[in-house]
């Protein structure tokens, strides 16, 4: 009998106490991880940070414009600078691809280097982490591979050129381990959801192609997506920690809040489509040029979905109720929790005094994040739009404090009142009233004109004692002109 997996799979966050697991008869000490996700430790995390910093140095980051929502502009001189010179699978290993087995495979052991291919020591399921595509390969008779630019929890990402569209750059996403059944299902889900989404803040799928694997002839599928050449918020987080310009000054919190507002637009769109993102975190948000785009939709699920296996989440960014109850607790508020934790990860790296917001801005920021990440889901924001409105309010507050200038804006809760009937009552008449000769009433009297008085009327107007327009006796029977 195959070993049963945990109630839900999470991406490991806490450092494990060991790499190899004891025999099945003994208690397991490895934390649960999602299919295809790497086991992290202090040393591997340091290596990952070093690689992120090395890649981030290739980008140029220019200051933002004056608009409160403006972001710094991220530029890359050449996309080829992102290509890995010697692509290797993650040396920290991956979770075995057999459903229910959470053994770590491909990790260094006993002083020996990590293996790119082999068999799980527990269930004997094969694994192969080496890239399937090489520079120069022509995929689908259309896409020429330039090289690997990175890897995620599920697949290698390649930079390629579309030979039928003026060599436009595209991203091609395959699987790190084609023997990983859970990862294959997740890739199918990602392809299905990407094809139906259309939002400027979400990565766009272009094509889906298959090609025989040169090693075993098995048909392998690849997702072709728009290439987003930028820095993830995980790399931005390193810039904040190192106080790299323009993340070294008092405008830092404005940029962080702008990230939140822009990401919530994409999350709100998904919620409007009855979808949950499920795995929002800094490494899944890309800052390119002066825009933001959410990438990696492999964890997307339908609202209320209970089948489809365990949810794909990252423990450090998952809501407490999801960690406790699994997929049954997934709601829109789980995604909002992830947005709050992502912003918190960025601001926690701002340790220098020059990066702090002025005045009471820090307290307002703290309060809005406290609500977004409240342990009780009922105390969090009810929707992405509601959270975005609060972030925008704090952003305007900090922006005003920094410039020492108010930033008024029409209320989104109360519409401007329209002009009311007789709204001019009590107002001093215009100057023309006193200069045009005979005074004119501010309001029509409603009385009939003298020529419209009823014949035989005994009103004072017939005796010329008072003006006929004051004839109350004629008023009830006055004609249309009265």
CSV table of C-alpha atoms in Angstrom, one decimal:
chain,number,residue,atom,x,y,z
A,1,UNK,CA,0.0,0.0,0.0
A,2,UNK,CA,1.3,3.4,-0.9
A,3,UNK,CA,1.8,5.8,2.0
A,4,UNK,CA,-1.0,8.3,2.5
A,5,UNK,CA,-0.1,12.0,1.9
A,6,UNK,CA,-0.9,14.8,4.3
A,7,UNK,CA,-4.3,16.6,4.4
A,8,UNK,CA,-2.9,19.4,2.3
A,9,UNK,CA,0.4,20.0,0.7
A,10,UNK,CA,2.3,23.2,1.5
A,11,UNK,CA,5.5,24.7,0.3
A,12,UNK,CA,8.1,24.2,3.0
A,13,UNK,CA,9.1,27.3,4.9
A,14,UNK,CA,10.7,26.3,8.2
A,15,UNK,CA,14.2,24.7,7.9
A,16,UNK,CA,13.9,20.9,8.2
A,17,UNK,CA,16.0,19.0,10.8
A,18,UNK,CA,17.3,16.4,8.3
A,19,UNK,CA,17.3,15.6,4.6
A,20,UNK,CA,16.9,11.9,4.5
A,21,UNK,CA,13.8,10.3,6.1
A,22,UNK,CA,14.0,7.4,8.4
A,23,UNK,CA,12.5,4.0,7.5
A,24,UNK,CA,8.7,3.9,7.1
A,25,UNK,CA,8.2,2.2,10.5
A,26,UNK,CA,9.7,5.3,12.3
A,27,UNK,CA,8.1,8.7,12.8
A,28,UNK,CA,8.7,11.1,10.0
A,29,UNK,CA,10.4,14.4,10.7
A,30,UNK,CA,10.1,16.1,7.3
A,31,UNK,CA,7.6,18.9,7.0
A,32,UNK,CA,4.9,18.4,4.3
A,33,UNK,CA,5.5,20.0,1.0
A,34,UNK,CA,3.5,20.4,-2.2
A,35,UNK,CA,4.2,18.1,-5.2
A,36,UNK,CA,7.4,19.2,-7.0
A,37,UNK,CA,8.3,21.7,-4.3
A,38,UNK,CA,11.8,21.9,-3.0
A,39,UNK,CA,12.8,21.3,0.5
A,40,UNK,CA,14.3,24.5,2.0
A,41,UNK,CA,17.0,24.9,4.6
A,42,UNK,CA,19.1,27.7,5.8
A,43,UNK,CA,21.9,27.0,3.4
A,44,UNK,CA,19.7,26.5,0.4
A,45,UNK,CA,17.8,29.6,1.2
A,46,UNK,CA,21.0,31.5,1.3
A,47,UNK,CA,21.9,30.1,-2.1
A,48,UNK,CA,18.6,31.1,-3.5
A,49,UNK,CA,19.0,34.7,-2.2
A,50,UNK,CA,22.5,34.9,-3.7
A,51,UNK,CA,21.1,33.8,-7.1
A,52,UNK,CA,18.2,36.3,-6.8
A,53,UNK,CA,20.7,39.1,-6.1
A,54,UNK,CA,23.0,38.1,-8.9
A,55,UNK,CA,20.1,38.2,-11.4
A,56,UNK,CA,18.7,41.5,-9.9
A,57,UNK,CA,22.1,43.2,-10.5
A,58,UNK,CA,21.5,42.9,-14.3
A,59,UNK,CA,18.4,45.2,-14.1
A,60,UNK,CA,18.4,48.9,-14.0
A,61,UNK,CA,15.8,50.5,-11.8
A,62,UNK,CA,14.9,54.1,-12.4
A,63,UNK,CA,12.9,56.4,-10.1
A,64,UNK,CA,9.1,56.6,-10.4
A,65,UNK,CA,7.0,59.5,-11.6
A,66,UNK,CA,5.0,61.8,-9.4
A,67,UNK,CA,1.7,60.0,-9.5
A,68,UNK,CA,1.0,58.2,-6.2
A,69,UNK,CA,0.5,54.9,-8.0
A,70,UNK,CA,3.6,55.3,-10.2
A,71,UNK,CA,6.3,52.6,-9.7
A,72,UNK,CA,10.0,52.6,-10.4
A,73,UNK,CA,10.8,51.6,-14.0
A,74,UNK,CA,12.6,48.2,-14.3
A,75,UNK,CA,14.7,47.9,-17.4
A,76,UNK,CA,16.9,45.1,-18.7
A,77,UNK,CA,19.5,45.9,-21.4
A,78,UNK,CA,19.2,42.4,-23.0
A,79,UNK,CA,16.9,39.5,-22.3
A,80,UNK,CA,19.8,37.1,-23.0
A,81,UNK,CA,21.4,38.3,-19.8
A,82,UNK,CA,18.8,36.3,-17.9
A,83,UNK,CA,19.8,33.0,-19.5
A,84,UNK,CA,21.5,30.6,-17.1
A,85,UNK,CA,25.0,29.7,-18.2
A,86,UNK,CA,24.9,26.2,-16.7
A,87,UNK,CA,21.4,25.2,-15.7
A,88,UNK,CA,21.2,22.7,-12.9
A,89,UNK,CA,18.1,21.5,-11.1
A,90,UNK,CA,17.7,22.7,-7.5
A,91,UNK,CA,20.4,21.2,-5.4
A,92,UNK,CA,18.1,21.2,-2.4
A,93,UNK,CA,15.9,18.5,-4.0
A,94,UNK,CA,12.2,18.1,-4.7
A,95,UNK,CA,9.3,16.2,-3.3
A,96,UNK,CA,8.8,12.8,-4.9
A,97,UNK,CA,6.2,13.0,-7.7
A,98,UNK,CA,4.3,9.9,-6.6
A,99,UNK,CA,0.9,10.9,-5.1
A,100,UNK,CA,1.1,10.4,-1.3
A,101,UNK,CA,4.8,10.1,-1.1
A,102,UNK,CA,6.6,13.1,0.4
A,103,UNK,CA,10.1,11.8,0.3
A,104,UNK,CA,12.8,14.3,-0.8
A,105,UNK,CA,14.6,13.2,-4.0
A,106,UNK,CA,17.6,14.7,-5.8
A,107,UNK,CA,19.1,16.3,-2.7
A,108,UNK,CA,22.8,16.0,-1.6
A,109,UNK,CA,23.4,13.2,0.8
A,110,UNK,CA,26.4,11.9,2.7
A,111,UNK,CA,28.8,14.4,1.1
A,112,UNK,CA,27.7,13.4,-2.4
A,113,UNK,CA,26.4,15.9,-5.0
A,114,UNK,CA,22.8,16.2,-5.8
A,115,UNK,CA,21.5,13.8,-8.5
A,116,UNK,CA,19.6,15.0,-11.6
A,117,UNK,CA,17.9,11.7,-12.2
A,118,UNK,CA,17.3,8.5,-10.3
A,119,UNK,CA,14.6,6.8,-8.2
A,120,UNK,CA,12.9,7.6,-5.0
A,121,UNK,CA,14.5,5.6,-2.2
A,122,UNK,CA,11.1,5.0,-0.6
A,123,UNK,CA,8.6,4.2,-3.3
A,124,UNK,CA,11.1,3.7,-6.3
A,125,UNK,CA,9.2,6.2,-8.4
A,126,UNK,CA,11.6,7.7,-11.1
A,127,UNK,CA,12.6,11.4,-11.2
A,128,UNK,CA,14.5,13.4,-13.7
A,129,UNK,CA,15.2,17.1,-13.1
A,130,UNK,CA,17.4,18.0,-16.0
A,131,UNK,CA,16.1,20.5,-18.6
A,132,UNK,CA,14.3,18.8,-21.6
A,133,UNK,CA,15.1,21.6,-24.0
A,134,UNK,CA,18.5,22.9,-25.2
A,135,UNK,CA,19.5,26.2,-26.8
A,136,UNK,CA,18.7,26.1,-30.5
A,137,UNK,CA,15.8,23.6,-30.2
A,138,UNK,CA,12.9,24.4,-32.4
A,139,UNK,CA,9.6,23.8,-30.5
A,140,UNK,CA,6.5,23.2,-32.6
A,141,UNK,CA,8.3,24.4,-35.7
A,142,UNK,CA,7.9,28.0,-34.4
A,143,UNK,CA,9.7,28.7,-31.2
A,144,UNK,CA,13.5,28.7,-31.1
A,145,UNK,CA,14.9,28.1,-27.6
A,146,UNK,CA,17.5,30.5,-26.3
A,147,UNK,CA,18.1,28.9,-22.9
A,148,UNK,CA,16.8,28.4,-19.4
A,149,UNK,CA,16.0,31.5,-17.3
A,150,UNK,CA,14.9,29.8,-14.1
A,151,UNK,CA,12.9,27.1,-12.5
A,152,UNK,CA,9.9,27.1,-10.1
A,153,UNK,CA,8.2,24.5,-8.0
A,154,UNK,CA,6.8,22.7,-11.1
A,155,UNK,CA,8.7,23.5,-14.2
A,156,UNK,CA,11.6,24.9,-16.1
A,157,UNK,CA,11.1,28.3,-17.7
A,158,UNK,CA,12.9,28.9,-21.1
A,159,UNK,CA,13.4,32.0,-23.1
A,160,UNK,CA,12.6,31.5,-26.7
A,161,UNK,CA,11.9,33.5,-29.9
A,162,UNK,CA,8.8,33.3,-32.1
A,163,UNK,CA,10.3,32.7,-35.6
A,164,UNK,CA,6.9,33.4,-37.2
A,165,UNK,CA,6.5,36.8,-35.5
A,166,UNK,CA,9.7,38.8,-36.0
A,167,UNK,CA,11.6,36.8,-33.3
A,168,UNK,CA,9.4,38.2,-30.5
A,169,UNK,CA,10.5,36.9,-27.1
A,170,UNK,CA,8.2,34.3,-25.4
A,171,UNK,CA,8.4,32.2,-22.3
A,172,UNK,CA,8.1,28.5,-22.5
A,173,UNK,CA,7.2,26.5,-19.4
A,174,UNK,CA,7.8,22.8,-19.1
A,175,UNK,CA,8.0,20.4,-16.2
A,176,UNK,CA,11.1,19.8,-14.0
A,177,UNK,CA,10.0,16.2,-13.5
A,178,UNK,CA,7.8,14.7,-16.2
A,179,UNK,CA,7.3,11.7,-13.9
A,180,UNK,CA,5.5,13.8,-11.3
A,181,UNK,CA,1.8,13.0,-11.8
A,182,UNK,CA,0.6,15.7,-9.4
A,183,UNK,CA,2.7,18.3,-11.2
A,184,UNK,CA,1.2,17.1,-14.6
A,185,UNK,CA,-2.3,17.6,-13.3
A,186,UNK,CA,-1.4,21.1,-11.9
A,187,UNK,CA,0.1,22.0,-15.3
A,188,UNK,CA,-3.1,21.0,-17.0
A,189,UNK,CA,-5.1,23.2,-14.6
A,190,UNK,CA,-2.7,26.1,-15.2
A,191,UNK,CA,-3.1,25.9,-19.0
A,192,UNK,CA,-6.9,25.6,-18.7
A,193,UNK,CA,-7.2,28.7,-16.5
A,194,UNK,CA,-4.7,30.8,-18.4
A,195,UNK,CA,-6.6,30.4,-21.7
A,196,UNK,CA,-9.8,31.8,-20.2
A,197,UNK,CA,-8.3,34.8,-18.4
A,198,UNK,CA,-7.8,38.3,-20.0
A,199,UNK,CA,-6.4,40.9,-17.6
A,200,UNK,CA,-3.4,43.2,-18.0
A,201,UNK,CA,-2.2,42.2,-14.5
A,202,UNK,CA,-2.2,38.5,-15.2
A,203,UNK,CA,0.3,36.7,-17.5
A,204,UNK,CA,-1.2,35.7,-20.8
A,205,UNK,CA,-0.9,32.4,-22.5
A,206,UNK,CA,-0.1,32.4,-26.2
A,207,UNK,CA,0.0,28.8,-27.3
A,208,UNK,CA,0.4,25.2,-26.2
A,209,UNK,CA,2.7,22.8,-28.1
A,210,UNK,CA,3.8,19.2,-27.7
A,211,UNK,CA,7.1,17.6,-28.7
A,212,UNK,CA,8.6,14.2,-28.2
A,213,UNK,CA,11.2,14.0,-25.5
A,214,UNK,CA,14.6,13.3,-27.1
A,215,UNK,CA,15.5,10.9,-24.3
A,216,UNK,CA,12.6,8.5,-24.2
A,217,UNK,CA,10.3,9.6,-27.1
A,218,UNK,CA,7.4,10.4,-24.7
A,219,UNK,CA,5.3,13.3,-25.7
A,220,UNK,CA,5.9,16.4,-23.5
A,221,UNK,CA,3.7,19.4,-23.4
A,222,UNK,CA,4.9,23.0,-23.1
A,223,UNK,CA,2.9,26.2,-22.3
A,224,UNK,CA,4.0,29.2,-24.4
A,225,UNK,CA,3.4,32.5,-22.6
A,226,UNK,CA,4.2,36.2,-23.0
A,227,UNK,CA,7.7,36.8,-21.7
A,228,UNK,CA,7.6,39.2,-18.7
A,229,UNK,CA,11.2,40.5,-18.4
A,230,UNK,CA,11.3,41.9,-14.9
A,231,UNK,CA,12.0,41.4,-11.2
A,232,UNK,CA,9.9,39.4,-8.9
A,233,UNK,CA,8.9,41.0,-5.6
A,234,UNK,CA,11.2,38.5,-3.9
A,235,UNK,CA,14.1,40.3,-5.7
A,236,UNK,CA,12.5,43.7,-4.9
A,237,UNK,CA,12.6,42.6,-1.3
A,238,UNK,CA,16.3,42.1,-1.5
A,239,UNK,CA,16.7,45.6,-3.0
A,240,UNK,CA,14.7,46.9,0.0
A,241,UNK,CA,16.9,45.1,2.5
A,242,UNK,CA,20.1,46.4,0.7
A,243,UNK,CA,18.6,49.9,0.4
A,244,UNK,CA,19.2,50.0,-3.3
A,245,UNK,CA,17.9,53.1,-5.0
A,246,UNK,CA,15.1,54.0,-5.4
A,247,UNK,CA,14.0,51.8,-2.5
A,248,UNK,CA,16.2,53.6,0.0
A,249,UNK,CA,14.1,56.7,0.7
A,250,UNK,CA,10.8,57.8,2.3
A,251,UNK,CA,8.8,56.9,-0.8
A,252,UNK,CA,9.4,53.2,-0.2
A,253,UNK,CA,6.1,52.6,1.6
A,254,UNK,CA,4.2,54.4,-1.2
A,255,UNK,CA,5.7,51.8,-3.7
A,256,UNK,CA,4.8,48.9,-1.4
A,257,UNK,CA,1.2,50.2,-1.2
A,258,UNK,CA,1.1,50.7,-4.9
A,259,UNK,CA,2.2,47.0,-5.4
A,260,UNK,CA,-0.8,46.0,-3.2
A,261,UNK,CA,-3.3,48.1,-5.1
A,262,UNK,CA,-2.2,46.8,-8.5
A,263,UNK,CA,-2.0,43.2,-7.3
A,264,UNK,CA,-5.5,43.5,-5.9
A,265,UNK,CA,-6.8,44.5,-9.3
A,266,UNK,CA,-5.7,41.2,-10.7
A,267,UNK,CA,-6.9,39.2,-7.6
A,268,UNK,CA,-10.3,41.0,-7.8
A,269,UNK,CA,-10.6,40.0,-11.4
A,270,UNK,CA,-10.0,36.4,-10.6
A,271,UNK,CA,-12.6,36.5,-7.8
A,272,UNK,CA,-15.0,38.0,-10.3
A,273,UNK,CA,-14.4,34.9,-12.4
A,274,UNK,CA,-15.2,32.7,-9.4
A,275,UNK,CA,-11.5,31.7,-9.1
A,276,UNK,CA,-9.1,31.7,-6.2
A,277,UNK,CA,-5.4,32.3,-6.8
A,278,UNK,CA,-4.4,30.3,-3.6
A,279,UNK,CA,-0.6,30.9,-3.6
A,280,UNK,CA,0.0,34.6,-3.6
A,281,UNK,CA,3.6,35.5,-2.5
A,282,UNK,CA,6.4,37.7,-3.6
A,283,UNK,CA,8.0,35.3,-6.0
A,284,UNK,CA,4.6,35.0,-7.9
A,285,UNK,CA,4.4,38.8,-8.6
A,286,UNK,CA,6.5,40.3,-11.4
A,287,UNK,CA,7.5,44.0,-11.6
A,288,UNK,CA,8.4,44.8,-15.2
A,289,UNK,CA,8.9,48.2,-16.7
A,290,UNK,CA,6.5,50.3,-14.5
A,291,UNK,CA,3.8,47.7,-14.2
A,292,UNK,CA,3.0,44.6,-12.2
A,293,UNK,CA,1.8,41.2,-13.4
A,294,UNK,CA,0.8,38.1,-11.5
A,295,UNK,CA,2.5,34.9,-12.8
A,296,UNK,CA,2.3,31.2,-12.1
A,297,UNK,CA,-1.3,30.2,-12.0
A,298,UNK,CA,-0.7,26.6,-11.3
A,299,UNK,CA,-2.5,26.8,-7.9
A,300,UNK,CA,-5.7,28.4,-9.2
A,301,UNK,CA,-9.0,26.7,-8.1
A,302,UNK,CA,-12.7,27.3,-8.4
A,303,UNK,CA,-14.4,29.0,-5.5
A,304,UNK,CA,-15.9,26.2,-3.5
A,305,UNK,CA,-14.0,23.5,-5.2
A,306,UNK,CA,-13.5,20.4,-3.0
A,307,UNK,CA,-12.1,17.9,-5.5
A,308,UNK,CA,-8.9,18.1,-7.5
A,309,UNK,CA,-6.6,17.1,-4.7
A,310,UNK,CA,-4.9,19.1,-2.0
A,311,UNK,CA,-4.5,22.9,-2.5
A,312,UNK,CA,-1.2,24.3,-3.6
A,313,UNK,CA,-0.2,26.8,-0.9
A,314,UNK,CA,2.9,28.2,0.7
A,315,UNK,CA,2.8,27.9,4.4
A,316,UNK,CA,4.3,31.3,5.3
A,317,UNK,CA,1.6,33.1,3.1
A,318,UNK,CA,-1.4,30.8,3.8
A,319,UNK,CA,-4.3,31.8,6.0
A,320,UNK,CA,-4.4,29.9,9.4
A,321,UNK,CA,-7.8,28.3,8.6
A,322,UNK,CA,-6.4,26.8,5.4
A,323,UNK,CA,-3.4,25.4,7.2
A,324,UNK,CA,-5.8,23.8,9.7
A,325,UNK,CA,-8.7,22.6,7.5
A,326,UNK,CA,-7.3,22.5,4.0
A,327,UNK,CA,-9.3,23.1,0.8
A,328,UNK,CA,-12.6,23.3,2.7
A,329,UNK,CA,-11.5,26.7,4.2
A,330,UNK,CA,-10.3,28.3,0.9
A,331,UNK,CA,-12.2,31.5,0.3
A,332,UNK,CA,-11.4,34.9,-1.2
A,333,UNK,CA,-10.2,36.0,2.2
A,334,UNK,CA,-7.3,33.5,1.9
A,335,UNK,CA,-6.1,35.4,-1.1
A,336,UNK,CA,-6.4,38.7,0.7
A,337,UNK,CA,-4.4,37.2,3.6
A,338,UNK,CA,-1.6,36.4,1.0
A,339,UNK,CA,-1.6,39.9,-0.3
A,340,UNK,CA,-1.2,41.3,3.2
A,341,UNK,CA,1.6,38.9,4.0
A,342,UNK,CA,3.3,39.7,0.8
A,343,UNK,CA,3.3,43.5,1.6
A,344,UNK,CA,4.4,42.6,5.1
A,345,UNK,CA,7.4,40.7,3.8
A,346,UNK,CA,8.5,43.8,1.8
A,347,UNK,CA,8.0,46.3,4.6
A,348,UNK,CA,9.8,44.1,7.2
A,349,UNK,CA,13.0,44.5,5.2
A,350,UNK,CA,12.8,48.3,5.5
A,351,UNK,CA,15.0,48.6,8.6
A,352,UNK,CA,16.7,52.0,7.9
A,353,UNK,CA,15.2,55.1,9.3
A,354,UNK,CA,15.3,56.8,5.9
A,355,UNK,CA,12.9,54.2,4.6
A,356,UNK,CA,10.2,54.9,7.2
A,357,UNK,CA,7.0,56.7,6.3
A,358,UNK,CA,6.5,60.2,7.8
A,359,UNK,CA,4.2,61.1,10.7
A,360,UNK,CA,1.4,58.6,11.4
A,361,UNK,CA,1.7,56.9,8.1
A,362,UNK,CA,3.5,53.9,9.7
A,363,UNK,CA,0.6,53.4,12.1
A,364,UNK,CA,-2.0,53.5,9.4
A,365,UNK,CA,0.0,51.0,7.3
A,366,UNK,CA,0.3,48.7,10.3
A,367,UNK,CA,-3.4,48.8,11.0
A,368,UNK,CA,-4.5,48.0,7.4
A,369,UNK,CA,-2.1,45.0,7.3
A,370,UNK,CA,-3.3,43.9,10.7
A,371,UNK,CA,-6.8,43.6,9.3
A,372,UNK,CA,-5.7,41.9,6.1
A,373,UNK,CA,-3.8,39.2,8.0
A,374,UNK,CA,-6.2,38.8,11.0
A,375,UNK,CA,-6.3,35.2,12.2
A,376,UNK,CA,-10.1,35.3,12.2
A,377,UNK,CA,-11.2,35.4,8.5
A,378,UNK,CA,-14.4,37.3,9.5
A,379,UNK,CA,-12.2,40.2,10.7
A,380,UNK,CA,-10.4,40.6,7.4
A,381,UNK,CA,-11.5,42.6,4.4
A,382,UNK,CA,-14.5,41.2,2.7
A,383,UNK,CA,-13.3,41.8,-0.9
A,384,UNK,CA,-10.3,42.8,-3.0
A,385,UNK,CA,-12.0,46.1,-3.8
A,386,UNK,CA,-12.5,46.9,-0.1
A,387,UNK,CA,-8.9,46.2,0.7
A,388,UNK,CA,-7.7,48.1,-2.3
A,389,UNK,CA,-9.7,51.2,-1.2
A,390,UNK,CA,-8.1,51.1,2.3
A,391,UNK,CA,-4.6,50.7,0.8
A,392,UNK,CA,-5.2,53.6,-1.5
A,393,UNK,CA,-6.3,55.7,1.4
A,394,UNK,CA,-3.2,55.0,3.4
A,395,UNK,CA,-1.1,55.6,0.2
A,396,UNK,CA,-2.6,59.0,-0.2
A,397,UNK,CA,-2.1,59.8,3.5
A,398,UNK,CA,1.6,58.9,3.3
A,399,UNK,CA,2.0,60.7,0.0
A,400,UNK,CA,0.4,63.9,1.5
A,401,UNK,CA,2.6,63.7,4.7
A,402,UNK,CA,5.8,63.4,2.6
A,403,UNK,CA,4.9,66.4,0.4
A,404,UNK,CA,3.3,68.4,3.3
A,405,UNK,CA,0.4,69.0,0.9
A,406,UNK,CA,-3.2,67.7,1.1
A,407,UNK,CA,-4.3,65.3,-1.6
A,408,UNK,CA,-8.2,65.7,-1.7
A,409,UNK,CA,-10.2,63.2,-3.7
A,410,UNK,CA,-14.0,62.7,-4.2
A,411,UNK,CA,-15.5,60.2,-1.8
A,412,UNK,CA,-16.2,56.7,-3.2
A,413,UNK,CA,-18.9,56.2,-0.6
A,414,UNK,CA,-20.9,59.4,-1.0
A,415,UNK,CA,-21.8,60.7,-4.4
A,416,UNK,CA,-21.9,64.6,-4.9
A,417,UNK,CA,-25.4,66.0,-4.2
A,418,UNK,CA,-27.3,67.4,-7.2
A,419,UNK,CA,-28.7,71.0,-7.1
A,420,UNK,CA,-31.9,71.1,-5.1
A,421,UNK,CA,-35.1,73.0,-5.8
A,422,UNK,CA,-35.0,76.5,-4.3
A,423,UNK,CA,-31.4,75.9,-3.2
A,424,UNK,CA,-30.7,79.6,-3.8
A,425,UNK,CA,-33.1,80.7,-1.0
A,426,UNK,CA,-31.3,82.9,1.5
A,427,UNK,CA,-28.5,83.8,-0.9
A,428,UNK,CA,-27.7,87.5,-1.5
A,429,UNK,CA,-29.1,88.5,-4.9
A,430,UNK,CA,-26.7,89.3,-7.7
A,431,UNK,CA,-25.6,92.8,-8.4
A,432,UNK,CA,-27.7,93.0,-11.6
A,433,UNK,CA,-30.9,93.0,-9.5
A,434,UNK,CA,-30.1,96.4,-8.1
A,435,UNK,CA,-28.9,98.0,-11.3
A,436,UNK,CA,-31.7,97.0,-13.8
A,437,UNK,CA,-34.3,99.5,-12.7
A,438,UNK,CA,-37.5,97.9,-11.4
A,439,UNK,CA,-36.8,95.3,-8.8
A,440,UNK,CA,-37.5,91.7,-9.8
A,441,UNK,CA,-38.7,89.0,-7.4
A,442,UNK,CA,-36.3,86.3,-6.7
A,443,UNK,CA,-39.1,83.8,-7.1
A,444,UNK,CA,-42.3,84.0,-9.3
A,445,UNK,CA,-45.3,85.1,-7.2
A,446,UNK,CA,-47.7,82.7,-8.9
A,447,UNK,CA,-50.4,85.4,-9.1
A,448,UNK,CA,-52.3,86.2,-12.4
A,449,UNK,CA,-51.3,89.1,-14.6
A,450,UNK,CA,-53.7,92.2,-14.3
A,451,UNK,CA,-55.0,91.5,-17.8
A,452,UNK,CA,-56.2,88.1,-16.8
A,453,UNK,CA,-58.6,89.3,-14.0
A,454,UNK,CA,-62.1,87.9,-14.3
A,455,UNK,CA,-64.7,90.4,-15.6
A,456,UNK,CA,-66.9,91.7,-12.8
A,457,UNK,CA,-64.3,90.8,-10.2
A,458,UNK,CA,-64.8,93.0,-7.1
A,459,UNK,CA,-61.1,92.6,-6.2
A,460,UNK,CA,-59.0,95.7,-5.3
A,461,UNK,CA,-57.3,95.5,-8.7
A,462,UNK,CA,-60.5,96.7,-10.5
A,463,UNK,CA,-60.6,99.8,-8.4
A,464,UNK,CA,-56.8,100.4,-9.0
A,465,UNK,CA,-56.1,100.5,-5.3
A,466,UNK,CA,-53.5,97.7,-5.5
A,467,UNK,CA,-51.7,95.9,-8.3
A,468,UNK,CA,-53.8,93.2,-10.0
A,469,UNK,CA,-51.1,90.7,-9.6
A,470,UNK,CA,-52.1,90.5,-5.9
A,471,UNK,CA,-55.6,89.5,-6.8
A,472,UNK,CA,-56.2,86.3,-4.8
A,473,UNK,CA,-59.9,86.2,-5.8
A,474,UNK,CA,-59.0,85.8,-9.5
A,475,UNK,CA,-56.2,83.3,-9.0
A,476,UNK,CA,-58.3,80.1,-8.8
A,477,UNK,CA,-60.0,80.9,-12.1
A,478,UNK,CA,-57.0,82.4,-14.0
A,479,UNK,CA,-56.4,81.0,-17.4
A,480,UNK,CA,-53.3,79.3,-18.7
A,481,UNK,CA,-51.5,82.6,-19.1
A,482,UNK,CA,-52.1,83.7,-15.5
